Amino acid sequence: MIRLGVNIDHVATLRNARGERHPSPTFAAKQAMRFGANSVTIHLREDRRHIKDRDLFLISKNKKINLNLEIAATDDMVRIALKFKPKYVCVVPEKRKEITTEGGLNLSKNKNKLKNFIKKLNNRKIRTSLFINPKLSDIKLAKLIGANCIELHTGKISNKIKKGANYKKEYKIINNSAKFAKKLNLDVHAGHGMDYKTAKILSNINEIEEFNIGHFIIGESIFNGFKKTIHKFKKILK
Ligand code: PXP
């Protein structure tokens, strides 16, 4: 059974549109766990455009929530992670002007910085993951940097599948990447841009142990409800 991580950033986006308290990301995190999510992801961005510090404070207080905190590799963020001690941390690249996380980390450029960053988290027994493009050289670097897991960026294949285009090449790249990472003893996760169809296709890759899905789940929940949407994903990932 592949684990499902539910990203609830866009519950905060919706809440922030009115600047009030509803819908509550904390409640969404609790409900996601109740409905069968294996973990809940929040991305505390530098510009705090969706998840705010108060959300992290409230969600991390609840030990029934397996929290996966997405952060950029900055001094400020490592300080925050060590303070709130989420169960998992996923390191992502961050650009101010991007709409969403557009690609994986540049590991070769930031090797030493990331090594240091990961070490601090590993020392506190926080599971660490690096969000990377499906590329063998980056997987080798992720191992060298000392991460426990990699999360493969699935944006490209997801776009192709949604457009009805031929995605064979991207599938092969992700498949080879997952197999190579597993050989290096890295846990393999996947995320970005996924919907039911992408999840179904990528669930055929046995080495992928966790999917992290956000935007589609929150959007689909408007029509079908949060519970039904999570249940449908759980069924696909069986
Ligand atoms: N995984 C990571 C590392 C991400 O940065 C994101 C987007 O915030 C996701 C998964 C989820 O992507 P989506 O919202 O497109 O499902």
Tab-separated table of C-alpha atoms and ligand atoms in Angstrom:
chain	number	residue	atom	x	y	z
A	1	MET	CA	0.000	0.000	0.000
A	2	ILE	CA	1.446	3.351	-1.038
A	3	ARG	CA	1.198	6.049	1.653
A	4	LEU	CA	-0.873	9.143	0.941
A	5	GLY	CA	0.299	12.539	2.122
A	6	VAL	CA	-2.387	15.217	1.834
A	7	ASN	CA	-1.122	18.746	1.216
A	8	ILE	CA	-3.538	21.281	2.738
A	9	ASP	CA	-1.824	24.529	1.665
A	10	HIS	CA	-4.837	25.500	-0.410
A	11	VAL	CA	-7.213	25.277	2.512
A	12	ALA	CA	-5.124	28.170	3.822
A	13	THR	CA	-5.284	29.904	0.411
A	14	LEU	CA	-9.074	29.834	0.629
A	15	ARG	CA	-9.109	30.988	4.244
A	16	ASN	CA	-6.711	33.847	3.455
A	17	ALA	CA	-8.961	35.083	0.623
A	18	ARG	CA	-11.250	36.434	3.362
A	19	GLY	CA	-8.622	37.057	6.027
A	20	GLU	CA	-10.762	35.251	8.570
A	21	ARG	CA	-10.584	31.817	10.234
A	22	HIS	CA	-12.617	29.616	7.889
A	23	PRO	CA	-11.799	27.125	6.395
A	24	SER	CA	-9.327	26.078	9.066
A	25	PRO	CA	-6.131	24.268	7.995
A	26	THR	CA	-5.889	22.753	11.490
A	27	PHE	CA	-9.334	21.210	11.142
A	28	ALA	CA	-8.444	20.050	7.619
A	29	ALA	CA	-5.293	18.372	8.973
A	30	LYS	CA	-7.284	16.535	11.641
A	31	GLN	CA	-9.948	15.465	9.164
A	32	ALA	CA	-7.377	14.300	6.593
A	33	MET	CA	-5.883	11.953	9.217
A	34	ARG	CA	-9.375	10.759	10.229
A	35	PHE	CA	-10.210	9.989	6.611
A	36	GLY	CA	-7.101	7.850	6.114
A	37	ALA	CA	-4.224	10.127	5.098
A	38	ASN	CA	-0.879	8.793	6.288
A	39	SER	CA	0.510	12.295	6.717
A	40	VAL	CA	-0.403	15.931	6.221
A	41	THR	CA	1.867	18.319	4.346
A	42	ILE	CA	2.101	22.068	4.838
A	43	HIS	CA	4.545	24.367	3.070
A	44	LEU	CA	5.590	27.333	5.172
A	45	ARG	CA	6.753	29.656	2.425
A	46	GLU	CA	9.065	32.564	3.030
A	47	ASP	CA	6.294	34.967	1.940
A	48	ARG	CA	3.663	33.099	4.057
A	49	ARG	CA	1.252	33.289	1.113
A	50	HIS	CA	-0.867	30.376	2.369
A	51	ILE	CA	0.238	28.545	5.536
A	52	LYS	CA	1.048	30.950	8.392
A	53	ASP	CA	3.222	30.458	11.473
A	54	ARG	CA	0.103	30.097	13.607
A	55	ASP	CA	-1.075	27.161	11.447
A	56	LEU	CA	2.246	25.408	11.976
A	57	PHE	CA	2.010	26.094	15.709
A	58	LEU	CA	-1.516	24.647	15.963
A	59	ILE	CA	-0.974	21.649	13.677
A	60	SER	CA	2.375	20.626	15.179
A	61	LYS	CA	0.823	20.654	18.679
A	62	ASN	CA	-1.475	17.783	17.704
A	63	LYS	CA	0.651	14.659	17.920
A	64	LYS	CA	-1.998	12.553	16.149
A	65	ILE	CA	-1.142	14.426	12.948
A	66	ASN	CA	1.872	13.013	11.110
A	67	LEU	CA	3.184	16.348	9.950
A	68	ASN	CA	5.347	16.717	6.874
A	69	LEU	CA	6.726	20.263	6.825
A	70	GLU	CA	7.913	21.596	3.474
A	71	ILE	CA	10.528	24.295	3.741
A	72	ALA	CA	13.277	26.030	1.811
A	73	ALA	CA	16.863	25.465	2.993
A	74	THR	CA	17.297	28.728	4.899
A	75	ASP	CA	18.617	29.457	8.403
A	76	ASP	CA	15.234	30.787	9.415
A	77	MET	CA	13.447	27.620	8.299
A	78	VAL	CA	15.839	25.205	9.987
A	79	ARG	CA	15.343	27.182	13.212
A	80	ILE	CA	11.561	26.884	12.821
A	81	ALA	CA	11.759	23.142	12.026
A	82	LEU	CA	13.935	22.435	15.056
A	83	LYS	CA	11.554	24.422	17.241
A	84	PHE	CA	8.337	22.675	16.113
A	85	LYS	CA	9.898	19.266	15.435
A	86	PRO	CA	7.559	17.899	12.747
A	87	LYS	CA	7.830	14.177	12.112
A	88	TYR	CA	9.009	14.766	8.541
A	89	VAL	CA	10.660	17.588	6.614
A	90	CYS	CA	10.769	17.915	2.839
A	91	VAL	CA	13.231	20.473	1.501
A	92	VAL	CA	12.000	22.331	-1.567
A	93	PRO	CA	13.345	25.144	-3.737
A	94	GLU	CA	11.499	28.430	-3.444
A	95	LYS	CA	11.181	31.348	-5.818
A	96	ARG	CA	9.154	34.370	-4.815
A	97	LYS	CA	7.398	34.808	-8.133
A	98	GLU	CA	6.477	31.179	-8.825
A	99	ILE	CA	2.844	30.114	-8.545
A	100	THR	CA	3.870	26.717	-7.194
A	101	THR	CA	7.119	24.749	-6.700
A	102	GLU	CA	8.209	24.673	-10.319
A	103	GLY	CA	11.081	22.215	-10.240
A	104	GLY	CA	13.365	20.192	-8.032
A	105	LEU	CA	16.273	21.454	-5.935
A	106	ASN	CA	19.587	22.377	-7.505
A	107	LEU	CA	21.638	19.869	-5.537
A	108	SER	CA	25.023	20.399	-7.149
A	109	LYS	CA	24.944	24.152	-6.514
A	110	ASN	CA	23.770	23.797	-2.895
A	111	LYS	CA	25.478	20.548	-1.898
A	112	ASN	CA	27.324	21.752	1.216
A	113	LYS	CA	24.506	23.975	2.422
A	114	LEU	CA	22.023	21.098	2.091
A	115	LYS	CA	24.363	18.619	3.769
A	116	ASN	CA	24.515	20.891	6.791
A	117	PHE	CA	20.797	21.531	6.765
A	118	ILE	CA	19.916	17.814	6.544
A	119	LYS	CA	22.398	16.877	9.258
A	120	LYS	CA	20.769	19.248	11.754
A	121	LEU	CA	17.356	17.671	11.101
A	122	ASN	CA	18.605	14.066	11.032
A	123	ASN	CA	20.320	14.657	14.374
A	124	ARG	CA	16.901	15.461	15.836
A	125	LYS	CA	15.417	12.274	14.331
A	126	ILE	CA	13.292	14.154	11.807
A	127	ARG	CA	12.848	12.166	8.581
A	128	THR	CA	14.343	14.198	5.755
A	129	SER	CA	13.402	14.309	2.121
A	130	LEU	CA	14.736	16.302	-0.852
A	131	PHE	CA	12.362	17.379	-3.627
A	132	ILE	CA	14.259	16.697	-6.842
A	133	ASN	CA	13.825	16.272	-10.556
A	134	PRO	CA	13.918	12.627	-11.667
A	135	LYS	CA	17.599	12.574	-12.644
A	136	LEU	CA	20.157	9.892	-11.728
A	137	SER	CA	22.936	12.380	-10.948
A	138	ASP	CA	20.640	14.208	-8.499
A	139	ILE	CA	19.690	10.942	-6.815
A	140	LYS	CA	23.383	10.159	-6.245
A	141	LEU	CA	23.831	13.639	-4.793
A	142	ALA	CA	20.771	13.243	-2.536
A	143	LYS	CA	22.396	10.128	-1.070
A	144	LEU	CA	25.683	11.981	-0.607
A	145	ILE	CA	23.902	14.869	1.100
A	146	GLY	CA	22.524	12.406	3.628
A	147	ALA	CA	18.749	12.634	3.078
A	148	ASN	CA	16.564	9.691	4.125
A	149	CYS	CA	14.203	10.095	1.168
A	150	ILE	CA	13.789	11.734	-2.186
A	151	GLU	CA	10.567	13.123	-3.570
A	152	LEU	CA	10.460	12.970	-7.354
A	153	HIS	CA	8.862	15.966	-9.075
A	154	THR	CA	5.983	14.617	-11.160
A	155	GLY	CA	4.886	17.926	-12.693
A	156	LYS	CA	6.028	17.088	-16.217
A	157	ILE	CA	4.382	13.674	-16.487
A	158	SER	CA	1.211	14.985	-14.795
A	159	ASN	CA	0.848	17.744	-17.381
A	160	LYS	CA	1.300	15.287	-20.238
A	161	ILE	CA	-1.259	12.857	-18.805
A	162	LYS	CA	-3.791	15.672	-18.264
A	163	LYS	CA	-3.340	16.853	-21.865
A	164	GLY	CA	-3.760	13.329	-23.202
A	165	ALA	CA	-0.208	13.468	-24.656
A	166	ASN	CA	2.270	10.600	-24.859
A	167	TYR	CA	3.920	10.310	-21.450
A	168	LYS	CA	5.993	7.144	-22.040
A	169	LYS	CA	9.335	8.962	-21.923
A	170	GLU	CA	8.557	10.683	-18.600
A	171	TYR	CA	7.228	7.435	-17.137
A	172	LYS	CA	10.451	5.639	-18.039
A	173	ILE	CA	12.546	8.422	-16.470
A	174	ILE	CA	10.547	8.278	-13.207
A	175	ASN	CA	10.574	4.483	-13.188
A	176	ASN	CA	14.362	4.327	-13.677
A	177	SER	CA	14.894	7.045	-11.071
A	178	ALA	CA	12.753	5.245	-8.494
A	179	LYS	CA	14.583	1.951	-9.064
A	180	PHE	CA	18.002	3.600	-8.864
A	181	ALA	CA	17.114	5.459	-5.640
A	182	LYS	CA	15.823	2.293	-4.023
A	183	LYS	CA	19.116	0.546	-4.841
A	184	LEU	CA	20.877	3.354	-2.957
A	185	ASN	CA	18.564	2.678	-0.025
A	186	LEU	CA	16.645	5.916	-0.339
A	187	ASP	CA	12.895	5.985	0.348
A	188	VAL	CA	11.107	7.124	-2.798
A	189	HIS	CA	8.216	9.593	-2.765
A	190	ALA	CA	6.480	11.386	-5.622
A	191	GLY	CA	4.490	14.565	-5.875
A	192	HIS	CA	3.244	17.530	-7.845
A	193	GLY	CA	0.353	18.051	-10.181
A	194	MET	CA	-1.194	14.637	-9.569
A	195	ASP	CA	-4.844	13.729	-10.026
A	196	TYR	CA	-6.639	10.363	-9.957
A	197	LYS	CA	-5.310	9.326	-13.358
A	198	THR	CA	-1.671	10.266	-12.707
A	199	ALA	CA	-1.776	8.561	-9.316
A	200	LYS	CA	-3.145	5.390	-10.892
A	201	ILE	CA	-0.456	5.318	-13.570
A	202	LEU	CA	2.422	6.075	-11.188
A	203	SER	CA	1.190	3.608	-8.585
A	204	ASN	CA	2.439	0.876	-10.944
A	205	ILE	CA	6.000	1.800	-9.969
A	206	ASN	CA	6.593	-0.468	-6.971
A	207	GLU	CA	9.500	1.523	-5.574
A	208	ILE	CA	7.365	4.636	-4.910
A	209	GLU	CA	6.269	4.443	-1.282
A	210	GLU	CA	4.501	7.768	-0.802
A	211	PHE	CA	2.500	10.235	-2.864
A	212	ASN	CA	2.037	13.839	-1.780
A	213	ILE	CA	-1.018	15.407	-3.357
A	214	GLY	CA	-2.548	18.792	-2.670
A	215	HIS	CA	-4.219	21.054	-5.203
A	216	PHE	CA	-6.336	18.364	-6.861
A	217	ILE	CA	-7.556	16.948	-3.535
A	218	ILE	CA	-8.661	20.334	-2.231
A	219	GLY	CA	-10.288	21.279	-5.560
A	220	GLU	CA	-12.045	17.942	-5.990
A	221	SER	CA	-13.317	18.131	-2.410
A	222	ILE	CA	-15.528	21.082	-3.436
A	223	PHE	CA	-17.513	18.687	-5.612
A	224	ASN	CA	-17.153	15.352	-3.848
A	225	GLY	CA	-16.155	16.117	-0.284
A	226	PHE	CA	-12.814	15.719	1.477
A	227	LYS	CA	-13.620	12.257	2.849
A	228	LYS	CA	-14.713	10.747	-0.470
A	229	THR	CA	-11.757	12.276	-2.310
A	230	ILE	CA	-9.217	10.903	0.169
A	231	HIS	CA	-10.942	7.508	0.131
A	232	LYS	CA	-10.801	7.407	-3.650
A	233	PHE	CA	-7.059	8.093	-3.615
A	234	LYS	CA	-6.531	5.449	-0.934
A	235	LYS	CA	-8.317	2.938	-3.159
A	236	ILE	CA	-6.126	3.845	-6.126
A	237	LEU	CA	-2.951	3.461	-4.037
A	238	LYS	CA	-3.868	0.010	-2.688
B	1	PXP	N1	5.203	17.744	-3.157
B	1	PXP	C1	5.910	18.896	-3.054
B	1	PXP	C2	7.334	18.799	-2.615
B	1	PXP	C3	5.315	20.135	-3.360
B	1	PXP	O1	6.031	21.269	-3.267
B	1	PXP	C4	3.967	20.161	-3.734
B	1	PXP	C5	3.288	21.477	-4.036
B	1	PXP	O2	3.286	22.302	-2.960
B	1	PXP	C6	3.258	18.957	-3.778
B	1	PXP	C7	3.911	17.751	-3.512
B	1	PXP	C8	1.809	18.893	-4.103
B	1	PXP	O3	1.582	19.348	-5.387
B	1	PXP	P1	0.083	19.575	-5.886
B	1	PXP	O4	-0.495	20.631	-5.024
B	1	PXP	O5	0.263	19.982	-7.299
B	1	PXP	O6	-0.620	18.262	-5.718
